[in-house]
Amino acid sequence: AQSVTQPDIHITVSEGASLELRCNYSYGATPYLFWYVQSPGQGLQLLLKYFSGDTLVQGIKGFEAEFKRSQSSFNLRKPSVHWSDAAEYFCVGGGITGTASKLTFGTGTRLQVTL
Amino acid sequence: EAGVTQSPTHLIKTRGQQATLRCSPISGHTSVYWYQQALGLGLQFLLWYDEGEERNRGNFPPRFSGRQFPNYSSELNVNALELEDSALYLCASSNAGVLTDTQYFGPGTRLTVL
């Protein structure tokens, strides 16, 4: 079965520190992978996506993610966190079941940024 | 360009009633997706409509239903409301129903069932 796991429910980092949010997936073939962010009171916004090609993907707001097939991981990174990055982050996997596409969301990681 | 809009923002119902939630996609988008974000359960895929047809359905009972109108806006109906239906319901739209298309999300409708 297709699944996406985010092992960390809650992470706290200091402003200016580096960040890595973990994501593991379980898909039969190469999945489509996304990271979305949900800020308080707002809808989800796409940070970046990976379909194929270069395994290091650059996104908006200075985020990047690396697809590692050997580890079934797609971790999100940012070299220096800003207080405005405090939000909930969702790793999302996409696959095709029959003729229908479907997204599977991880349970999310809530990021708290201390000043 | 206007984003995905949802109405109402908040909806309070009692158990057994019916709820209707509405979504307007980004202009030019033909696909609409519905998700339920319940506390502790994360985002769960509910329904996907494209060109007026239901294309895919998540693991939800038949009392969750919807439709897509000719202008591509969509409606989600939840019948015989139960307490556990209390959640944030998110709508997303995309250009076409393929995974390579980015889904753009609305702000959601918070449904509270008393």
mmCIF file with all atom_site columns, C-alpha atoms in Angstrom:
data_model
loop_
_atom_site.group_PDB
_atom_site.id
_atom_site.type_symbol
_atom_site.label_atom_id
_atom_site.label_alt_id
_atom_site.label_comp_id
_atom_site.label_asym_id
_atom_site.label_entity_id
_atom_site.label_seq_id
_atom_site.pdbx_PDB_ins_code
_atom_site.Cartn_x
_atom_site.Cartn_y
_atom_site.Cartn_z
_atom_site.occupancy
_atom_site.B_iso_or_equiv
_atom_site.pdbx_formal_charge
_atom_site.auth_seq_id
_atom_site.auth_comp_id
_atom_site.auth_asym_id
_atom_site.auth_atom_id
_atom_site.pdbx_PDB_model_num
ATOM 1   C CA . ALA A 1 1   ? 0.000   0.000  0.000   1.00 0.00 ? 1   ALA A CA 1
ATOM 2   C CA . GLN A 1 2   ? 1.138   3.515  -0.718  1.00 0.00 ? 2   GLN A CA 1
ATOM 3   C CA . SER A 1 3   ? 2.089   5.429  2.399   1.00 0.00 ? 3   SER A CA 1
ATOM 4   C CA . VAL A 1 4   ? 3.955   8.501  3.528   1.00 0.00 ? 4   VAL A CA 1
ATOM 5   C CA . THR A 1 5   ? 5.478   8.732  6.996   1.00 0.00 ? 5   THR A CA 1
ATOM 6   C CA . GLN A 1 6   ? 6.629   11.817 8.824   1.00 0.00 ? 6   GLN A CA 1
ATOM 7   C CA . PRO A 1 7   ? 8.294   10.504 11.979  1.00 0.00 ? 7   PRO A CA 1
ATOM 8   C CA . ASP A 1 8   ? 8.496   13.854 13.759  1.00 0.00 ? 8   ASP A CA 1
ATOM 9   C CA . ILE A 1 9   ? 5.209   15.283 14.998  1.00 0.00 ? 9   ILE A CA 1
ATOM 10  C CA . HIS A 1 10  ? 6.745   18.435 16.431  1.00 0.00 ? 10  HIS A CA 1
ATOM 11  C CA . ILE A 1 11  ? 10.138  20.108 15.959  1.00 0.00 ? 11  ILE A CA 1
ATOM 12  C CA . THR A 1 12  ? 11.521  23.235 17.597  1.00 0.00 ? 12  THR A CA 1
ATOM 13  C CA . VAL A 1 13  ? 14.478  25.133 16.170  1.00 0.00 ? 13  VAL A CA 1
ATOM 14  C CA . SER A 1 14  ? 16.048  28.493 16.886  1.00 0.00 ? 14  SER A CA 1
ATOM 15  C CA . GLU A 1 15  ? 15.802  31.238 14.320  1.00 0.00 ? 15  GLU A CA 1
ATOM 16  C CA . GLY A 1 16  ? 18.854  31.125 12.081  1.00 0.00 ? 16  GLY A CA 1
ATOM 17  C CA . ALA A 1 17  ? 19.467  27.429 12.695  1.00 0.00 ? 17  ALA A CA 1
ATOM 18  C CA . SER A 1 18  ? 19.306  24.834 9.960   1.00 0.00 ? 18  SER A CA 1
ATOM 19  C CA . LEU A 1 19  ? 16.255  22.633 9.519   1.00 0.00 ? 19  LEU A CA 1
ATOM 20  C CA . GLU A 1 20  ? 15.623  19.126 8.259   1.00 0.00 ? 20  GLU A CA 1
ATOM 21  C CA . LEU A 1 21  ? 12.151  17.589 8.239   1.00 0.00 ? 21  LEU A CA 1
ATOM 22  C CA . ARG A 1 22  ? 12.026  13.880 7.587   1.00 0.00 ? 22  ARG A CA 1
ATOM 23  C CA . CYS A 1 23  ? 9.761   12.049 5.195   1.00 0.00 ? 23  CYS A CA 1
ATOM 24  C CA . ASN A 1 24  ? 9.719   8.387  4.203   1.00 0.00 ? 24  ASN A CA 1
ATOM 25  C CA . TYR A 1 25  ? 7.538   6.902  1.523   1.00 0.00 ? 25  TYR A CA 1
ATOM 26  C CA . SER A 1 26  ? 6.409   3.481  0.481   1.00 0.00 ? 26  SER A CA 1
ATOM 27  C CA . TYR A 1 27  ? 5.506   3.200  -3.193  1.00 0.00 ? 27  TYR A CA 1
ATOM 28  C CA . GLY A 1 28  ? 5.942   0.472  -5.772  1.00 0.00 ? 28  GLY A CA 1
ATOM 29  C CA . ALA A 1 29  ? 7.471   2.658  -8.449  1.00 0.00 ? 29  ALA A CA 1
ATOM 30  C CA . THR A 1 30  ? 9.019   6.101  -8.390  1.00 0.00 ? 30  THR A CA 1
ATOM 31  C CA . PRO A 1 31  ? 6.459   8.233  -6.663  1.00 0.00 ? 31  PRO A CA 1
ATOM 32  C CA . TYR A 1 32  ? 5.537   11.801 -7.232  1.00 0.00 ? 32  TYR A CA 1
ATOM 33  C CA . LEU A 1 33  ? 6.576   13.641 -4.065  1.00 0.00 ? 33  LEU A CA 1
ATOM 34  C CA . PHE A 1 34  ? 5.602   17.042 -2.737  1.00 0.00 ? 34  PHE A CA 1
ATOM 35  C CA . TRP A 1 35  ? 6.078   19.195 0.312   1.00 0.00 ? 35  TRP A CA 1
ATOM 36  C CA . TYR A 1 36  ? 3.272   21.525 1.345   1.00 0.00 ? 36  TYR A CA 1
ATOM 37  C CA . VAL A 1 37  ? 3.180   24.073 4.157   1.00 0.00 ? 37  VAL A CA 1
ATOM 38  C CA . GLN A 1 38  ? 0.105   25.129 6.119   1.00 0.00 ? 38  GLN A CA 1
ATOM 39  C CA . SER A 1 39  ? 0.453   28.350 8.040   1.00 0.00 ? 39  SER A CA 1
ATOM 40  C CA . PRO A 1 40  ? -2.022  29.138 10.834  1.00 0.00 ? 40  PRO A CA 1
ATOM 41  C CA . GLY A 1 41  ? -5.396  30.120 9.404   1.00 0.00 ? 41  GLY A CA 1
ATOM 42  C CA . GLN A 1 42  ? -4.263  29.638 5.830   1.00 0.00 ? 42  GLN A CA 1
ATOM 43  C CA . GLY A 1 43  ? -4.610  26.982 3.188   1.00 0.00 ? 43  GLY A CA 1
ATOM 44  C CA . LEU A 1 44  ? -1.835  24.688 2.056   1.00 0.00 ? 44  LEU A CA 1
ATOM 45  C CA . GLN A 1 45  ? 0.891   26.077 -0.167  1.00 0.00 ? 45  GLN A CA 1
ATOM 46  C CA . LEU A 1 46  ? 3.176   23.994 -2.357  1.00 0.00 ? 46  LEU A CA 1
ATOM 47  C CA . LEU A 1 47  ? 6.853   24.353 -1.436  1.00 0.00 ? 47  LEU A CA 1
ATOM 48  C CA . LEU A 1 48  ? 8.345   21.999 -4.006  1.00 0.00 ? 48  LEU A CA 1
ATOM 49  C CA . LYS A 1 49  ? 7.742   18.828 -5.966  1.00 0.00 ? 49  LYS A CA 1
ATOM 50  C CA . TYR A 1 50  ? 9.702   15.935 -7.441  1.00 0.00 ? 50  TYR A CA 1
ATOM 51  C CA . PHE A 1 51  ? 8.691   13.800 -10.388 1.00 0.00 ? 51  PHE A CA 1
ATOM 52  C CA . SER A 1 52  ? 11.954  12.700 -11.963 1.00 0.00 ? 52  SER A CA 1
ATOM 53  C CA . GLY A 1 53  ? 15.387  13.970 -12.926 1.00 0.00 ? 53  GLY A CA 1
ATOM 54  C CA . ASP A 1 54  ? 17.676  15.803 -10.559 1.00 0.00 ? 54  ASP A CA 1
ATOM 55  C CA . THR A 1 55  ? 17.188  14.371 -7.087  1.00 0.00 ? 55  THR A CA 1
ATOM 56  C CA . LEU A 1 56  ? 17.827  17.700 -5.370  1.00 0.00 ? 56  LEU A CA 1
ATOM 57  C CA . VAL A 1 57  ? 14.796  19.922 -5.786  1.00 0.00 ? 57  VAL A CA 1
ATOM 58  C CA . GLN A 1 58  ? 14.699  23.621 -5.055  1.00 0.00 ? 58  GLN A CA 1
ATOM 59  C CA . GLY A 1 59  ? 11.501  25.204 -3.833  1.00 0.00 ? 59  GLY A CA 1
ATOM 60  C CA . ILE A 1 60  ? 10.128  28.494 -2.695  1.00 0.00 ? 60  ILE A CA 1
ATOM 61  C CA . LYS A 1 61  ? 11.117  30.369 0.468   1.00 0.00 ? 61  LYS A CA 1
ATOM 62  C CA . GLY A 1 62  ? 14.636  28.896 0.386   1.00 0.00 ? 62  GLY A CA 1
ATOM 63  C CA . PHE A 1 63  ? 13.556  25.291 0.929   1.00 0.00 ? 63  PHE A CA 1
ATOM 64  C CA . GLU A 1 64  ? 15.031  22.278 -0.833  1.00 0.00 ? 64  GLU A CA 1
ATOM 65  C CA . ALA A 1 65  ? 14.444  18.539 -0.684  1.00 0.00 ? 65  ALA A CA 1
ATOM 66  C CA . GLU A 1 66  ? 16.468  15.540 -1.748  1.00 0.00 ? 66  GLU A CA 1
ATOM 67  C CA . PHE A 1 67  ? 14.988  12.357 -3.157  1.00 0.00 ? 67  PHE A CA 1
ATOM 68  C CA . LYS A 1 68  ? 16.928  9.300  -1.987  1.00 0.00 ? 68  LYS A CA 1
ATOM 69  C CA . ARG A 1 69  ? 15.601  6.116  -3.514  1.00 0.00 ? 69  ARG A CA 1
ATOM 70  C CA . SER A 1 70  ? 17.916  3.870  -1.470  1.00 0.00 ? 70  SER A CA 1
ATOM 71  C CA . GLN A 1 71  ? 16.499  5.270  1.751   1.00 0.00 ? 71  GLN A CA 1
ATOM 72  C CA . SER A 1 72  ? 12.934  5.846  0.477   1.00 0.00 ? 72  SER A CA 1
ATOM 73  C CA . SER A 1 73  ? 13.245  9.365  1.799   1.00 0.00 ? 73  SER A CA 1
ATOM 74  C CA . PHE A 1 74  ? 12.391  12.876 0.658   1.00 0.00 ? 74  PHE A CA 1
ATOM 75  C CA . ASN A 1 75  ? 13.622  15.133 3.465   1.00 0.00 ? 75  ASN A CA 1
ATOM 76  C CA . LEU A 1 76  ? 12.988  18.858 3.439   1.00 0.00 ? 76  LEU A CA 1
ATOM 77  C CA . ARG A 1 77  ? 15.833  21.202 4.351   1.00 0.00 ? 77  ARG A CA 1
ATOM 78  C CA . LYS A 1 78  ? 16.468  24.873 4.902   1.00 0.00 ? 78  LYS A CA 1
ATOM 79  C CA . PRO A 1 79  ? 19.887  26.258 5.837   1.00 0.00 ? 79  PRO A CA 1
ATOM 80  C CA . SER A 1 80  ? 18.613  29.114 8.012   1.00 0.00 ? 80  SER A CA 1
ATOM 81  C CA . VAL A 1 81  ? 15.125  29.201 9.487   1.00 0.00 ? 81  VAL A CA 1
ATOM 82  C CA . HIS A 1 82  ? 13.116  32.407 9.854   1.00 0.00 ? 82  HIS A CA 1
ATOM 83  C CA . TRP A 1 83  ? 10.439  32.974 12.489  1.00 0.00 ? 83  TRP A CA 1
ATOM 84  C CA . SER A 1 84  ? 7.854   33.152 9.695   1.00 0.00 ? 84  SER A CA 1
ATOM 85  C CA . ASP A 1 85  ? 8.606   29.514 8.817   1.00 0.00 ? 85  ASP A CA 1
ATOM 86  C CA . ALA A 1 86  ? 6.668   28.373 11.880  1.00 0.00 ? 86  ALA A CA 1
ATOM 87  C CA . ALA A 1 87  ? 3.881   26.275 10.408  1.00 0.00 ? 87  ALA A CA 1
ATOM 88  C CA . GLU A 1 88  ? 2.824   22.705 9.746   1.00 0.00 ? 88  GLU A CA 1
ATOM 89  C CA . TYR A 1 89  ? 4.622   20.866 6.967   1.00 0.00 ? 89  TYR A CA 1
ATOM 90  C CA . PHE A 1 90  ? 3.168   17.984 5.015   1.00 0.00 ? 90  PHE A CA 1
ATOM 91  C CA . CYS A 1 91  ? 5.038   15.496 2.897   1.00 0.00 ? 91  CYS A CA 1
ATOM 92  C CA . VAL A 1 92  ? 2.782   14.165 0.153   1.00 0.00 ? 92  VAL A CA 1
ATOM 93  C CA . GLY A 1 93  ? 3.107   11.212 -2.159  1.00 0.00 ? 93  GLY A CA 1
ATOM 94  C CA . GLY A 1 94  ? 1.277   10.672 -5.402  1.00 0.00 ? 94  GLY A CA 1
ATOM 95  C CA . GLY A 1 95  ? 0.665   7.490  -7.278  1.00 0.00 ? 95  GLY A CA 1
ATOM 96  C CA . ILE A 1 96  ? -1.657  6.033  -9.797  1.00 0.00 ? 96  ILE A CA 1
ATOM 97  C CA . THR A 1 97  ? -4.181  3.408  -8.821  1.00 0.00 ? 97  THR A CA 1
ATOM 98  C CA . GLY A 1 98  ? -5.809  2.032  -11.924 1.00 0.00 ? 98  GLY A CA 1
ATOM 99  C CA . THR A 1 99  ? -6.524  5.073  -14.019 1.00 0.00 ? 99  THR A CA 1
ATOM 100 C CA . ALA A 1 100 ? -6.931  7.457  -11.116 1.00 0.00 ? 100 ALA A CA 1
ATOM 101 C CA . SER A 1 101 ? -4.287  9.565  -9.507  1.00 0.00 ? 101 SER A CA 1
ATOM 102 C CA . LYS A 1 102 ? -4.290  9.952  -5.765  1.00 0.00 ? 102 LYS A CA 1
ATOM 103 C CA . LEU A 1 103 ? -2.343  11.957 -3.229  1.00 0.00 ? 103 LEU A CA 1
ATOM 104 C CA . THR A 1 104 ? -1.440  10.535 0.167   1.00 0.00 ? 104 THR A CA 1
ATOM 105 C CA . PHE A 1 105 ? -0.579  13.020 2.880   1.00 0.00 ? 105 PHE A CA 1
ATOM 106 C CA . GLY A 1 106 ? 1.786   12.398 5.750   1.00 0.00 ? 106 GLY A CA 1
ATOM 107 C CA . THR A 1 107 ? 0.499   13.278 9.199   1.00 0.00 ? 107 THR A CA 1
ATOM 108 C CA . GLY A 1 108 ? 2.474   16.506 9.240   1.00 0.00 ? 108 GLY A CA 1
ATOM 109 C CA . THR A 1 109 ? 5.304   18.015 11.272  1.00 0.00 ? 109 THR A CA 1
ATOM 110 C CA . ARG A 1 110 ? 4.615   21.126 13.273  1.00 0.00 ? 110 ARG A CA 1
ATOM 111 C CA . LEU A 1 111 ? 7.593   23.476 13.266  1.00 0.00 ? 111 LEU A CA 1
ATOM 112 C CA . GLN A 1 112 ? 8.085   25.919 16.105  1.00 0.00 ? 112 GLN A CA 1
ATOM 113 C CA . VAL A 1 113 ? 10.742  28.625 15.762  1.00 0.00 ? 113 VAL A CA 1
ATOM 114 C CA . THR A 1 114 ? 12.215  30.238 18.855  1.00 0.00 ? 114 THR A CA 1
ATOM 115 C CA . LEU A 1 115 ? 13.766  33.675 18.749  1.00 0.00 ? 115 LEU A CA 1
ATOM 116 C CA . GLU B 2 1   ? -5.548  35.861 -10.330 1.00 0.00 ? 1   GLU B CA 1
ATOM 117 C CA . ALA B 2 2   ? -8.056  34.811 -7.679  1.00 0.00 ? 2   ALA B CA 1
ATOM 118 C CA . GLY B 2 3   ? -7.223  31.690 -5.717  1.00 0.00 ? 3   GLY B CA 1
ATOM 119 C CA . VAL B 2 4   ? -9.455  28.835 -4.687  1.00 0.00 ? 4   VAL B CA 1
ATOM 120 C CA . THR B 2 5   ? -12.361 30.090 -2.619  1.00 0.00 ? 5   THR B CA 1
ATOM 121 C CA . GLN B 2 6   ? -14.530 28.144 -0.203  1.00 0.00 ? 6   GLN B CA 1
ATOM 122 C CA . SER B 2 7   ? -17.739 28.970 1.581   1.00 0.00 ? 7   SER B CA 1
ATOM 123 C CA . PRO B 2 8   ? -18.806 29.184 4.258   1.00 0.00 ? 8   PRO B CA 1
ATOM 124 C CA . THR B 2 9   ? -15.743 29.745 6.439   1.00 0.00 ? 9   THR B CA 1
ATOM 125 C CA . HIS B 2 10  ? -17.405 28.135 9.397   1.00 0.00 ? 10  HIS B CA 1
ATOM 126 C CA . LEU B 2 11  ? -20.445 25.885 9.635   1.00 0.00 ? 11  LEU B CA 1
ATOM 127 C CA . ILE B 2 12  ? -22.127 24.620 12.777  1.00 0.00 ? 12  ILE B CA 1
ATOM 128 C CA . LYS B 2 13  ? -24.621 21.781 12.551  1.00 0.00 ? 13  LYS B CA 1
ATOM 129 C CA . THR B 2 14  ? -26.188 19.260 14.853  1.00 0.00 ? 14  THR B CA 1
ATOM 130 C CA . ARG B 2 15  ? -25.945 15.503 14.581  1.00 0.00 ? 15  ARG B CA 1
ATOM 131 C CA . GLY B 2 16  ? -28.200 14.063 11.901  1.00 0.00 ? 16  GLY B CA 1
ATOM 132 C CA . GLN B 2 17  ? -28.391 17.249 9.844   1.00 0.00 ? 17  GLN B CA 1
ATOM 133 C CA . GLN B 2 18  ? -26.961 17.775 6.384   1.00 0.00 ? 18  GLN B CA 1
ATOM 134 C CA . ALA B 2 19  ? -24.083 20.100 5.507   1.00 0.00 ? 19  ALA B CA 1
ATOM 135 C CA . THR B 2 20  ? -23.279 21.656 2.137   1.00 0.00 ? 20  THR B CA 1
ATOM 136 C CA . LEU B 2 21  ? -19.843 23.076 1.457   1.00 0.00 ? 21  LEU B CA 1
ATOM 137 C CA . ARG B 2 22  ? -18.896 25.014 -1.668  1.00 0.00 ? 22  ARG B CA 1
ATOM 138 C CA . CYS B 2 23  ? -15.705 25.491 -3.630  1.00 0.00 ? 23  CYS B CA 1
ATOM 139 C CA . SER B 2 24  ? -14.761 27.693 -6.571  1.00 0.00 ? 24  SER B CA 1
ATOM 140 C CA . PRO B 2 25  ? -11.565 26.656 -8.354  1.00 0.00 ? 25  PRO B CA 1
ATOM 141 C CA . ILE B 2 26  ? -8.980  28.891 -9.905  1.00 0.00 ? 26  ILE B CA 1
ATOM 142 C CA . SER B 2 27  ? -10.165 30.153 -13.265 1.00 0.00 ? 27  SER B CA 1
ATOM 143 C CA . GLY B 2 28  ? -9.203  27.669 -15.972 1.00 0.00 ? 28  GLY B CA 1
ATOM 144 C CA . HIS B 2 29  ? -8.848  24.712 -13.621 1.00 0.00 ? 29  HIS B CA 1
ATOM 145 C CA . THR B 2 30  ? -11.110 21.778 -14.400 1.00 0.00 ? 30  THR B CA 1
ATOM 146 C CA . SER B 2 31  ? -10.231 19.471 -11.506 1.00 0.00 ? 31  SER B CA 1
ATOM 147 C CA . VAL B 2 32  ? -11.487 19.891 -7.968  1.00 0.00 ? 32  VAL B CA 1
ATOM 148 C CA . TYR B 2 33  ? -10.386 17.801 -4.993  1.00 0.00 ? 33  TYR B CA 1
ATOM 149 C CA . TRP B 2 34  ? -11.904 17.568 -1.517  1.00 0.00 ? 34  TRP B CA 1
ATOM 150 C CA . TYR B 2 35  ? -9.962  16.645 1.608   1.00 0.00 ? 35  TYR B CA 1
ATOM 151 C CA . GLN B 2 36  ? -10.921 16.229 5.257   1.00 0.00 ? 36  GLN B CA 1
ATOM 152 C CA . GLN B 2 37  ? -8.471  17.408 7.907   1.00 0.00 ? 37  GLN B CA 1
ATOM 153 C CA . ALA B 2 38  ? -9.668  16.039 11.211  1.00 0.00 ? 38  ALA B CA 1
ATOM 154 C CA . LEU B 2 39  ? -7.798  16.515 14.453  1.00 0.00 ? 39  LEU B CA 1
ATOM 155 C CA . GLY B 2 40  ? -5.227  13.788 14.882  1.00 0.00 ? 40  GLY B CA 1
ATOM 156 C CA . LEU B 2 41  ? -5.973  12.165 11.523  1.00 0.00 ? 41  LEU B CA 1
ATOM 157 C CA . GLY B 2 42  ? -4.147  14.420 9.099   1.00 0.00 ? 42  GLY B CA 1
ATOM 158 C CA . LEU B 2 43  ? -5.430  15.126 5.615   1.00 0.00 ? 43  LEU B CA 1
ATOM 159 C CA . GLN B 2 44  ? -7.578  12.444 4.084   1.00 0.00 ? 44  GLN B CA 1
ATOM 160 C CA . PHE B 2 45  ? -8.535  12.428 0.423   1.00 0.00 ? 45  PHE B CA 1
ATOM 161 C CA . LEU B 2 46  ? -12.303 12.526 -0.046  1.00 0.00 ? 46  LEU B CA 1
ATOM 162 C CA . LEU B 2 47  ? -13.281 13.107 -3.660  1.00 0.00 ? 47  LEU B CA 1
ATOM 163 C CA . TRP B 2 48  ? -11.904 14.191 -7.011  1.00 0.00 ? 48  TRP B CA 1
ATOM 164 C CA . TYR B 2 49  ? -13.998 15.749 -9.775  1.00 0.00 ? 49  TYR B CA 1
ATOM 165 C CA . ASP B 2 50  ? -12.840 16.553 -13.266 1.00 0.00 ? 50  ASP B CA 1
ATOM 166 C CA . GLU B 2 51  ? -14.928 17.889 -16.137 1.00 0.00 ? 51  GLU B CA 1
ATOM 167 C CA . GLY B 2 52  ? -18.109 17.294 -14.153 1.00 0.00 ? 52  GLY B CA 1
ATOM 168 C CA . GLU B 2 53  ? -17.410 13.646 -13.378 1.00 0.00 ? 53  GLU B CA 1
ATOM 169 C CA . GLU B 2 54  ? -16.361 11.919 -10.170 1.00 0.00 ? 54  GLU B CA 1
ATOM 170 C CA . ARG B 2 55  ? -12.929 10.415 -10.962 1.00 0.00 ? 55  ARG B CA 1
ATOM 171 C CA . ASN B 2 56  ? -11.821 9.003  -7.640  1.00 0.00 ? 56  ASN B CA 1
ATOM 172 C CA . ARG B 2 57  ? -13.101 8.569  -4.137  1.00 0.00 ? 57  ARG B CA 1
ATOM 173 C CA . GLY B 2 58  ? -11.378 8.070  -0.821  1.00 0.00 ? 58  GLY B CA 1
ATOM 174 C CA . ASN B 2 59  ? -12.329 5.709  1.969   1.00 0.00 ? 59  ASN B CA 1
ATOM 175 C CA . PHE B 2 60  ? -15.441 7.526  3.132   1.00 0.00 ? 60  PHE B CA 1
ATOM 176 C CA . PRO B 2 61  ? -19.043 6.333  3.491   1.00 0.00 ? 61  PRO B CA 1
ATOM 177 C CA . PRO B 2 62  ? -21.643 7.164  0.812   1.00 0.00 ? 62  PRO B CA 1
ATOM 178 C CA . ARG B 2 63  ? -23.162 9.918  2.948   1.00 0.00 ? 63  ARG B CA 1
ATOM 179 C CA . PHE B 2 64  ? -20.212 11.988 1.731   1.00 0.00 ? 64  PHE B CA 1
ATOM 180 C CA . SER B 2 65  ? -21.094 13.016 -1.793  1.00 0.00 ? 65  SER B CA 1
ATOM 181 C CA . GLY B 2 66  ? -20.660 15.916 -4.111  1.00 0.00 ? 66  GLY B CA 1
ATOM 182 C CA . ARG B 2 67  ? -20.882 17.236 -7.591  1.00 0.00 ? 67  ARG B CA 1
ATOM 183 C CA . GLN B 2 68  ? -19.159 19.527 -10.009 1.00 0.00 ? 68  GLN B CA 1
ATOM 184 C CA . PHE B 2 69  ? -21.055 22.128 -11.951 1.00 0.00 ? 69  PHE B CA 1
ATOM 185 C CA . PRO B 2 70  ? -20.537 23.199 -15.593 1.00 0.00 ? 70  PRO B CA 1
ATOM 186 C CA . ASN B 2 71  ? -18.515 26.213 -14.395 1.00 0.00 ? 71  ASN B CA 1
ATOM 187 C CA . TYR B 2 72  ? -16.233 23.703 -12.543 1.00 0.00 ? 72  TYR B CA 1
ATOM 188 C CA . SER B 2 73  ? -17.256 24.880 -9.092  1.00 0.00 ? 73  SER B CA 1
ATOM 189 C CA . SER B 2 74  ? -18.053 22.072 -6.720  1.00 0.00 ? 74  SER B CA 1
ATOM 190 C CA . GLU B 2 75  ? -20.233 21.199 -3.794  1.00 0.00 ? 75  GLU B CA 1
ATOM 191 C CA . LEU B 2 76  ? -19.580 18.684 -1.028  1.00 0.00 ? 76  LEU B CA 1
ATOM 192 C CA . ASN B 2 77  ? -22.597 17.297 0.791   1.00 0.00 ? 77  ASN B CA 1
ATOM 193 C CA . VAL B 2 78  ? -22.419 15.421 4.048   1.00 0.00 ? 78  VAL B CA 1
ATOM 194 C CA . ASN B 2 79  ? -25.653 13.737 5.085   1.00 0.00 ? 79  ASN B CA 1
ATOM 195 C CA . ALA B 2 80  ? -26.665 12.376 8.482   1.00 0.00 ? 80  ALA B CA 1
ATOM 196 C CA . LEU B 2 81  ? -23.875 14.256 10.217  1.00 0.00 ? 81  LEU B CA 1
ATOM 197 C CA . GLU B 2 82  ? -21.970 12.507 12.974  1.00 0.00 ? 82  GLU B CA 1
ATOM 198 C CA . LEU B 2 83  ? -19.833 14.082 15.682  1.00 0.00 ? 83  LEU B CA 1
ATOM 199 C CA . GLU B 2 84  ? -16.660 12.718 14.084  1.00 0.00 ? 84  GLU B CA 1
ATOM 200 C CA . ASP B 2 85  ? -17.411 14.642 10.891  1.00 0.00 ? 85  ASP B CA 1
ATOM 201 C CA . SER B 2 86  ? -16.193 17.752 12.696  1.00 0.00 ? 86  SER B CA 1
ATOM 202 C CA . ALA B 2 87  ? -13.113 18.800 10.744  1.00 0.00 ? 87  ALA B CA 1
ATOM 203 C CA . LEU B 2 88  ? -11.581 21.309 8.380   1.00 0.00 ? 88  LEU B CA 1
ATOM 204 C CA . TYR B 2 89  ? -12.649 20.527 4.828   1.00 0.00 ? 89  TYR B CA 1
ATOM 205 C CA . LEU B 2 90  ? -10.197 21.658 2.196   1.00 0.00 ? 90  LEU B CA 1
ATOM 206 C CA . CYS B 2 91  ? -10.817 22.057 -1.483  1.00 0.00 ? 91  CYS B CA 1
ATOM 207 C CA . ALA B 2 92  ? -8.052  22.135 -4.083  1.00 0.00 ? 92  ALA B CA 1
ATOM 208 C CA . SER B 2 93  ? -8.021  22.687 -7.808  1.00 0.00 ? 93  SER B CA 1
ATOM 209 C CA . SER B 2 94  ? -5.633  21.888 -10.619 1.00 0.00 ? 94  SER B CA 1
ATOM 210 C CA . ASN B 2 95  ? -5.392  22.298 -14.380 1.00 0.00 ? 95  ASN B CA 1
ATOM 211 C CA . ALA B 2 96  ? -6.041  18.669 -15.107 1.00 0.00 ? 96  ALA B CA 1
ATOM 212 C CA . GLY B 2 97  ? -6.334  15.546 -13.056 1.00 0.00 ? 97  GLY B CA 1
ATOM 213 C CA . VAL B 2 98  ? -2.751  14.451 -13.381 1.00 0.00 ? 98  VAL B CA 1
ATOM 214 C CA . LEU B 2 99  ? -0.204  14.152 -10.620 1.00 0.00 ? 99  LEU B CA 1
ATOM 215 C CA . THR B 2 100 ? 2.245   16.492 -12.298 1.00 0.00 ? 100 THR B CA 1
ATOM 216 C CA . ASP B 2 101 ? -0.208  19.338 -11.877 1.00 0.00 ? 101 ASP B CA 1
ATOM 217 C CA . THR B 2 102 ? 0.121   21.359 -8.717  1.00 0.00 ? 102 THR B CA 1
ATOM 218 C CA . GLN B 2 103 ? -2.966  21.363 -6.531  1.00 0.00 ? 103 GLN B CA 1
ATOM 219 C CA . TYR B 2 104 ? -3.862  24.794 -5.209  1.00 0.00 ? 104 TYR B CA 1
ATOM 220 C CA . PHE B 2 105 ? -5.723  24.781 -1.924  1.00 0.00 ? 105 PHE B CA 1
ATOM 221 C CA . GLY B 2 106 ? -8.442  27.001 -0.555  1.00 0.00 ? 106 GLY B CA 1
ATOM 222 C CA . PRO B 2 107 ? -8.562  28.213 3.066   1.00 0.00 ? 107 PRO B CA 1
ATOM 223 C CA . GLY B 2 108 ? -11.070 25.569 4.066   1.00 0.00 ? 108 GLY B CA 1
ATOM 224 C CA . THR B 2 109 ? -14.459 25.311 5.724   1.00 0.00 ? 109 THR B CA 1
ATOM 225 C CA . ARG B 2 110 ? -14.473 24.392 9.380   1.00 0.00 ? 110 ARG B CA 1
ATOM 226 C CA . LEU B 2 111 ? -17.433 22.150 10.106  1.00 0.00 ? 111 LEU B CA 1
ATOM 227 C CA . THR B 2 112 ? -18.477 21.656 13.707  1.00 0.00 ? 112 THR B CA 1
ATOM 228 C CA . VAL B 2 113 ? -21.069 19.015 14.527  1.00 0.00 ? 113 VAL B CA 1
ATOM 229 C CA . LEU B 2 114 ? -22.722 19.333 17.927  1.00 0.00 ? 114 LEU B CA 1
#
